[in-house]
Tab-separated table of C-alpha atoms in Angstrom:
chain	number	residue	atom	x	y	z
A	1	MET	CA	39.522	-33.456	19.359
A	2	ARG	CA	42.177	-33.015	16.889
A	3	SER	CA	41.433	-32.241	13.373
A	4	GLU	CA	43.243	-33.676	10.465
A	5	ARG	CA	42.489	-33.269	6.735
A	6	ILE	CA	44.521	-34.471	3.730
A	7	ILE	CA	44.074	-33.231	0.426
A	8	VAL	CA	46.497	-34.386	-2.396
A	9	ILE	CA	46.281	-32.882	-5.919
A	10	ILE	CA	48.227	-33.416	-9.226
A	11	GLY	CA	48.613	-30.013	-10.787
A	12	ILE	CA	48.810	-29.365	-14.318
A	13	PHE	CA	52.206	-27.698	-16.008
A	14	LEU	CA	53.040	-24.141	-16.607
A	15	ALA	CA	55.548	-22.205	-17.095
A	16	PHE	CA	57.496	-21.949	-14.004
A	17	ALA	CA	58.635	-18.285	-13.206
A	18	ALA	CA	61.094	-16.639	-10.709
A	19	VAL	CA	60.711	-14.589	-7.824
A	20	THR	CA	62.408	-12.089	-6.097
A	21	ALA	CA	64.158	-13.027	-2.814
A	22	PHE	CA	63.683	-10.745	0.363
A	23	ALA	CA	65.843	-10.579	3.368
A	24	GLN	CA	66.534	-14.444	4.888
A	25	THR	CA	65.060	-14.476	8.272
A	26	SER	CA	65.206	-18.193	8.596
A	27	ASN	CA	66.311	-21.520	7.002
A	28	THR	CA	63.285	-21.278	4.320
A	29	THR	CA	63.696	-20.584	1.233
A	30	ALA	CA	62.522	-17.605	-0.846
A	31	GLN	CA	59.972	-19.215	-2.670
A	32	GLU	CA	58.576	-20.822	0.110
A	33	ARG	CA	58.842	-17.433	1.968
A	34	ARG	CA	56.847	-15.648	-0.874
A	35	VAL	CA	54.053	-18.279	-0.650
A	36	VAL	CA	53.508	-17.679	2.980
A	37	GLU	CA	53.255	-13.952	2.378
A	38	LEU	CA	50.661	-14.294	-0.697
A	39	ILE	CA	48.581	-16.721	1.691
A	40	ASN	CA	48.590	-14.227	4.294
A	41	ILE	CA	47.417	-11.067	1.795
A	42	GLU	CA	44.727	-13.584	1.213
A	43	ARG	CA	43.912	-14.321	5.036
A	44	ALA	CA	43.975	-10.202	5.597
A	45	ARG	CA	41.869	-9.635	3.203
A	46	GLN	CA	39.521	-11.893	5.176
A	47	ASN	CA	40.276	-10.144	8.610
A	48	LEU	CA	42.378	-13.029	9.695
A	49	PRO	CA	45.493	-13.029	11.331
A	50	PRO	CA	48.946	-14.340	9.340
A	51	LEU	CA	50.117	-17.574	9.245
A	52	ILE	CA	53.677	-18.283	11.092
A	53	LEU	CA	55.966	-19.486	9.099
A	54	HIS	CA	57.721	-22.165	11.200
A	55	ASP	CA	61.404	-23.450	10.152
A	56	THR	CA	60.814	-26.875	11.746
A	57	LEU	CA	57.851	-27.416	10.294
A	58	ALA	CA	59.127	-26.126	6.575
A	59	SER	CA	61.823	-28.446	7.076
A	60	ILE	CA	59.321	-31.735	7.672
A	61	ALA	CA	57.452	-30.250	4.686
A	62	ARG	CA	60.631	-30.595	2.411
A	63	ALA	CA	61.705	-33.849	4.099
A	64	HIS	CA	58.305	-34.869	2.465
A	65	SER	CA	58.431	-33.332	-0.790
A	66	GLU	CA	62.169	-34.667	-1.433
A	67	ASP	CA	60.140	-37.909	-0.867
A	68	MET	CA	57.749	-37.529	-2.894
A	69	LEU	CA	60.521	-36.520	-5.530
A	70	GLN	CA	62.436	-39.828	-4.688
A	71	ASN	CA	60.034	-41.812	-5.663
A	72	ASN	CA	57.879	-40.086	-7.934
A	73	SER	CA	55.292	-39.672	-6.398
A	74	VAL	CA	52.524	-37.391	-4.960
A	75	ARG	CA	50.576	-38.407	-1.744
A	76	ALA	CA	50.093	-37.463	2.075
A	77	ALA	CA	51.887	-39.845	3.798
A	78	ARG	CA	55.246	-40.564	3.253
A	79	SER	CA	57.007	-43.521	1.245
A	80	ASP	CA	57.406	-45.667	4.443
A	81	GLY	CA	53.579	-44.935	5.389
A	82	THR	CA	54.831	-42.580	7.995
A	83	ASN	CA	51.634	-39.875	8.142
A	84	ILE	CA	50.976	-36.109	8.672
A	85	THR	CA	50.805	-36.328	12.699
A	86	GLN	CA	53.757	-38.891	12.815
A	87	MET	CA	55.993	-36.905	10.522
A	88	ILE	CA	55.369	-33.675	12.993
A	89	LEU	CA	55.760	-35.479	16.320
A	90	GLN	CA	59.324	-36.921	15.316
A	91	GLY	CA	60.185	-33.448	13.845
A	92	GLY	CA	59.751	-32.902	17.783
A	93	ILE	CA	56.489	-30.524	17.844
A	94	THR	CA	54.367	-31.859	19.891
A	95	SER	CA	51.723	-29.247	20.551
A	96	THR	CA	49.618	-29.289	17.719
A	97	THR	CA	46.110	-29.393	18.365
A	98	VAL	CA	45.088	-29.397	14.065
A	99	ARG	CA	47.321	-30.647	11.780
A	100	ASN	CA	46.488	-30.629	7.629
A	101	ILE	CA	48.452	-31.100	4.539
A	102	LEU	CA	48.553	-30.398	0.731
A	103	VAL	CA	50.432	-31.789	-2.096
A	104	PHE	CA	51.319	-30.861	-5.062
A	105	ARG	CA	53.300	-31.549	-8.579
A	106	ASN	CA	53.307	-28.862	-10.950
A	107	ASN	CA	55.701	-26.149	-11.832
A	108	ASN	CA	53.804	-23.170	-10.896
A	109	SER	CA	55.115	-20.167	-9.487
A	110	PRO	CA	54.166	-18.920	-6.339
A	111	GLU	CA	52.170	-16.718	-7.308
A	112	GLN	CA	50.531	-19.544	-9.636
A	113	ARG	CA	50.234	-21.836	-6.950
A	114	VAL	CA	48.354	-19.368	-4.633
A	115	VAL	CA	45.938	-18.472	-7.205
A	116	ASN	CA	45.392	-22.210	-7.580
A	117	MET	CA	44.576	-23.202	-4.337
A	118	MET	CA	42.037	-20.468	-3.981
A	119	GLY	CA	40.256	-21.271	-7.020
A	120	ASN	CA	39.559	-25.055	-5.164
A	121	ALA	CA	37.040	-24.661	-2.553
A	122	SER	CA	38.893	-27.202	-0.139
A	123	ASN	CA	42.282	-25.995	-0.684
A	124	ARG	CA	41.199	-22.511	0.090
A	125	GLU	CA	39.078	-23.701	3.174
A	126	LEU	CA	42.515	-24.309	4.680
A	127	ILE	CA	44.273	-21.739	3.989
A	128	MET	CA	41.463	-19.118	5.224
A	129	SER	CA	40.806	-21.718	8.446
A	130	GLU	CA	40.634	-19.966	11.379
A	131	ASN	CA	41.890	-23.026	13.376
A	132	HIS	CA	45.473	-22.588	11.994
A	133	SER	CA	48.271	-20.789	13.630
A	134	HIS	CA	51.010	-21.959	12.071
A	135	ILE	CA	52.499	-22.831	8.007
A	136	GLY	CA	55.313	-25.265	7.007
A	137	ILE	CA	56.006	-25.468	3.054
A	138	GLY	CA	58.549	-27.413	1.332
A	139	ILE	CA	59.396	-26.995	-2.364
A	140	ILE	CA	61.749	-29.416	-3.996
A	141	GLN	CA	62.440	-28.908	-7.715
A	142	ARG	CA	64.034	-32.503	-9.766
A	143	PRO	CA	67.265	-31.763	-11.379
A	144	GLN	CA	67.109	-30.700	-14.885
A	145	SER	CA	63.262	-30.998	-14.585
A	146	THR	CA	60.391	-29.260	-14.426
A	147	ASP	CA	58.708	-31.490	-11.852
A	148	VAL	CA	58.204	-29.113	-8.572
A	149	TYR	CA	57.128	-31.561	-5.754
A	150	TRP	CA	55.063	-29.159	-2.986
A	151	THR	CA	54.013	-30.042	0.337
A	152	PHE	CA	52.334	-27.813	2.628
A	153	LEU	CA	51.032	-28.049	6.436
A	154	PHE	CA	48.882	-26.350	8.121
A	155	VAL	CA	48.489	-26.752	12.065
A	156	GLN	CA	47.292	-25.529	14.767
A	157	ILE	CA	50.605	-24.498	17.892
A	158	PRO	CA	48.143	-23.238	21.380
A	159	PRO	CA	50.020	-20.328	23.028
A	160	ILE	CA	51.592	-21.552	26.024
A	161	MET	CA	49.134	-20.473	28.687
A	162	THR	CA	50.215	-18.658	32.526
A	163	PRO	CA	49.090	-19.690	35.518
A	164	SER	CA	46.817	-17.140	35.737
A	165	GLU	CA	45.109	-17.592	32.283
A	166	ILE	CA	44.708	-21.475	33.705
A	167	ARG	CA	43.408	-20.626	36.700
A	168	GLU	CA	40.793	-18.382	34.714
A	169	PHE	CA	39.809	-22.193	32.755
A	170	GLU	CA	39.607	-24.103	35.523
A	171	MET	CA	37.159	-21.658	37.298
A	172	ARG	CA	35.388	-21.103	33.907
A	173	VAL	CA	34.411	-24.907	34.155
A	174	MET	CA	33.740	-24.539	38.243
A	175	GLU	CA	31.470	-21.714	36.907
A	176	LEU	CA	29.507	-23.907	33.969
A	177	THR	CA	29.150	-27.152	35.666
A	178	ASN	CA	27.252	-25.041	38.426
A	179	ILE	CA	25.101	-23.620	35.735
A	180	GLU	CA	24.680	-27.049	34.496
A	181	ARG	CA	23.415	-28.085	38.034
A	182	ALA	CA	20.952	-24.720	38.615
A	183	LYS	CA	18.716	-25.960	35.634
A	184	HIS	CA	18.444	-28.761	37.321
A	185	SER	CA	17.930	-27.328	40.889
A	186	LEU	CA	20.862	-28.179	42.303
A	187	PRO	CA	23.090	-26.247	44.872
A	188	PRO	CA	26.086	-24.917	43.309
A	189	LEU	CA	29.320	-27.103	44.304
A	190	LEU	CA	31.721	-25.119	46.091
A	191	TRP	CA	35.394	-24.539	45.009
A	192	HIS	CA	38.021	-26.605	47.159
A	193	ASP	CA	41.845	-25.758	46.407
A	194	GLY	CA	43.127	-29.499	47.793
A	195	LEU	CA	40.826	-31.197	45.178
A	196	ALA	CA	41.929	-29.151	42.626
A	197	ASP	CA	45.393	-30.174	43.445
A	198	VAL	CA	44.404	-33.635	43.143
A	199	ALA	CA	42.877	-32.871	39.836
A	200	ARG	CA	45.993	-31.049	38.367
A	201	ALA	CA	47.810	-34.113	39.308
A	202	HIS	CA	45.770	-36.436	37.717
A	203	SER	CA	45.938	-33.961	34.440
A	204	ALA	CA	49.833	-33.876	34.682
A	205	ASP	CA	49.905	-37.945	35.238
A	206	LEU	CA	47.407	-38.659	31.986
A	207	MET	CA	49.828	-36.347	30.115
A	208	ARG	CA	53.421	-37.610	30.992
A	209	ASN	CA	52.206	-41.056	30.926
A	210	ASN	CA	49.746	-41.015	27.750
A	211	LEU	CA	47.301	-42.015	29.753
A	212	ARG	CA	43.626	-41.591	29.398
A	213	GLY	CA	40.740	-42.477	32.554
A	214	HIS	CA	40.775	-42.578	36.222
A	215	THR	CA	43.628	-45.072	37.166
A	216	GLY	CA	46.519	-43.166	37.732
A	217	SER	CA	50.421	-44.398	36.392
A	218	ASP	CA	51.354	-46.493	40.054
A	219	GLY	CA	47.879	-48.250	39.748
A	220	SER	CA	45.601	-44.990	41.900
A	221	THR	CA	42.113	-44.521	41.928
A	222	VAL	CA	40.596	-41.325	42.433
A	223	ARG	CA	40.113	-42.180	46.157
A	224	ASP	CA	43.550	-43.177	46.371
A	225	ARG	CA	45.085	-39.934	45.379
A	226	ILE	CA	42.296	-38.044	47.319
A	227	GLU	CA	43.115	-40.051	50.383
A	228	ARG	CA	47.062	-39.271	50.041
A	229	SER	CA	46.866	-35.992	49.364
A	230	GLY	CA	45.923	-35.541	53.311
A	231	ILE	CA	42.101	-35.420	52.798
A	232	THR	CA	40.841	-38.441	54.619
A	233	ASN	CA	37.429	-36.922	55.802
A	234	THR	CA	35.417	-37.423	52.226
A	235	ARG	CA	32.037	-39.514	52.342
A	236	PHE	CA	31.386	-39.472	48.491
A	237	ARG	CA	34.221	-38.879	45.393
A	238	ALA	CA	33.758	-38.850	41.835
A	239	GLU	CA	35.998	-37.881	39.187
A	240	ASN	CA	35.684	-36.806	35.489
A	241	CYS	CA	38.209	-36.713	32.839
A	242	ASN	CA	38.750	-35.742	29.352
A	243	TYR	CA	41.414	-34.937	26.004
A	244	GLY	CA	42.186	-32.351	23.762
A	245	GLN	CA	38.960	-29.806	24.711
A	246	THR	CA	40.561	-26.450	23.407
A	247	THR	CA	37.841	-24.431	25.856
A	248	PRO	CA	36.005	-24.741	29.294
A	249	ASP	CA	32.516	-24.340	27.319
A	250	THR	CA	33.984	-27.340	25.120
A	251	SER	CA	34.691	-29.146	28.047
A	252	VAL	CA	31.786	-29.282	29.919
A	253	GLN	CA	29.476	-29.584	27.310
A	254	ALA	CA	31.463	-32.900	26.228
A	255	TRP	CA	30.888	-34.260	30.028
A	256	MET	CA	27.158	-33.197	29.414
A	257	ASN	CA	27.275	-35.224	26.166
A	258	SER	CA	28.117	-38.329	28.056
A	259	PRO	CA	26.014	-40.081	30.649
A	260	GLY	CA	27.940	-41.192	33.259
A	261	HIS	CA	30.371	-37.756	33.089
A	262	ARG	CA	26.490	-35.951	33.218
A	263	ALA	CA	25.537	-37.969	36.427
A	264	ASN	CA	28.369	-37.278	37.967
A	265	ILE	CA	28.290	-33.012	37.698
A	266	LEU	CA	24.547	-33.439	38.307
A	267	ASN	CA	24.905	-35.613	41.397
A	268	GLU	CA	23.028	-34.626	44.552
A	269	SER	CA	25.734	-35.832	46.790
A	270	ALA	CA	28.527	-33.635	45.330
A	271	THR	CA	29.475	-30.332	47.533
A	272	HIS	CA	32.664	-29.504	46.579
A	273	LEU	CA	34.493	-29.589	43.506
A	274	GLY	CA	38.438	-28.848	42.201
A	275	VAL	CA	39.231	-28.517	38.836
A	276	GLY	CA	42.242	-29.562	37.138
A	277	PHE	CA	43.602	-28.307	33.508
A	278	VAL	CA	47.015	-29.315	32.086
A	279	GLN	CA	48.579	-28.426	28.486
A	280	ARG	CA	50.493	-30.628	27.068
A	281	THR	CA	54.529	-29.178	26.812
A	282	GLU	CA	57.105	-29.707	24.315
A	283	GLY	CA	59.305	-33.220	25.173
A	284	PHE	CA	55.932	-35.123	25.681
A	285	THR	CA	54.675	-37.291	22.990
A	286	SER	CA	50.837	-37.710	24.763
A	287	GLN	CA	48.284	-38.074	22.234
A	288	TYR	CA	46.475	-34.836	23.511
A	289	VAL	CA	47.444	-32.053	23.773
A	290	THR	CA	44.754	-30.949	26.911
A	291	TYR	CA	44.035	-32.345	30.221
A	292	TRP	CA	41.118	-31.974	31.986
A	293	THR	CA	39.780	-33.289	35.318
A	294	GLN	CA	36.756	-32.554	37.558
A	295	VAL	CA	37.705	-34.045	41.192
A	296	PHE	CA	34.422	-33.693	43.603
A	297	ALA	CA	33.669	-34.683	46.984
A	298	ALA	CA	31.287	-34.419	49.824
A	299	PHE	CA	32.546	-34.041	53.403
A	300	ARG	CA	31.805	-35.766	56.579
């Protein structure tokens, strides 16, 4: 499931130092880019990949820092109550799986700010997290004042998977499902392309319409969807769904931890399986980024 953390710190005033600008590559400021550079130096020391500075995240972070300045406050939510998830969605970024925010008020230089963050265990954990892929930073200074407001947004934006990678995910779910059945001396399920098409269509329907569960947006049941696809000779049907899991392994484990889903995986009547995995795409604002469906059947 998605992860969120909010940390609010009011820093101690220190002397503000100028930084050297480097080549303008986006609409972010030189200070913001310098902070990302310093953070990525720290990550490289631990053999972690660099965080990618995301223009839209930076704009969202800058707007939040401006809101803090205007309201003379330091907090993770905006003055109107908008939280980090809502900020990011309203900014048009709909594919994040992890969202964390840090906010500060002080007059640190970028170098001092990163040193202070690395010296704080909770801040350091966010900077060094393997679960983050992108960052946005917003730095706003109050006119004729030493007050500087900082907002850091750390997120994970999963890469868009290719059709072959999606197929590998689905087949891995099949493999793990049969491993669980083998532990209970049950025969392996056979892959069924038609059931997989039904499963993919249901996952896509849930994503597009921000739904959960086994009822389609048109009110359909799993039996309706199977028969509507042209498969009319089943004697047994069952369905598992879950949302937000990032790998086949965590998806199957989540099902095995749920009595009802576990019962479907270990059902002696099932002989065939189709799996449908769908990623949320830009333009949709469904609650979860990943949707998984298993459709089980046995045939007359």
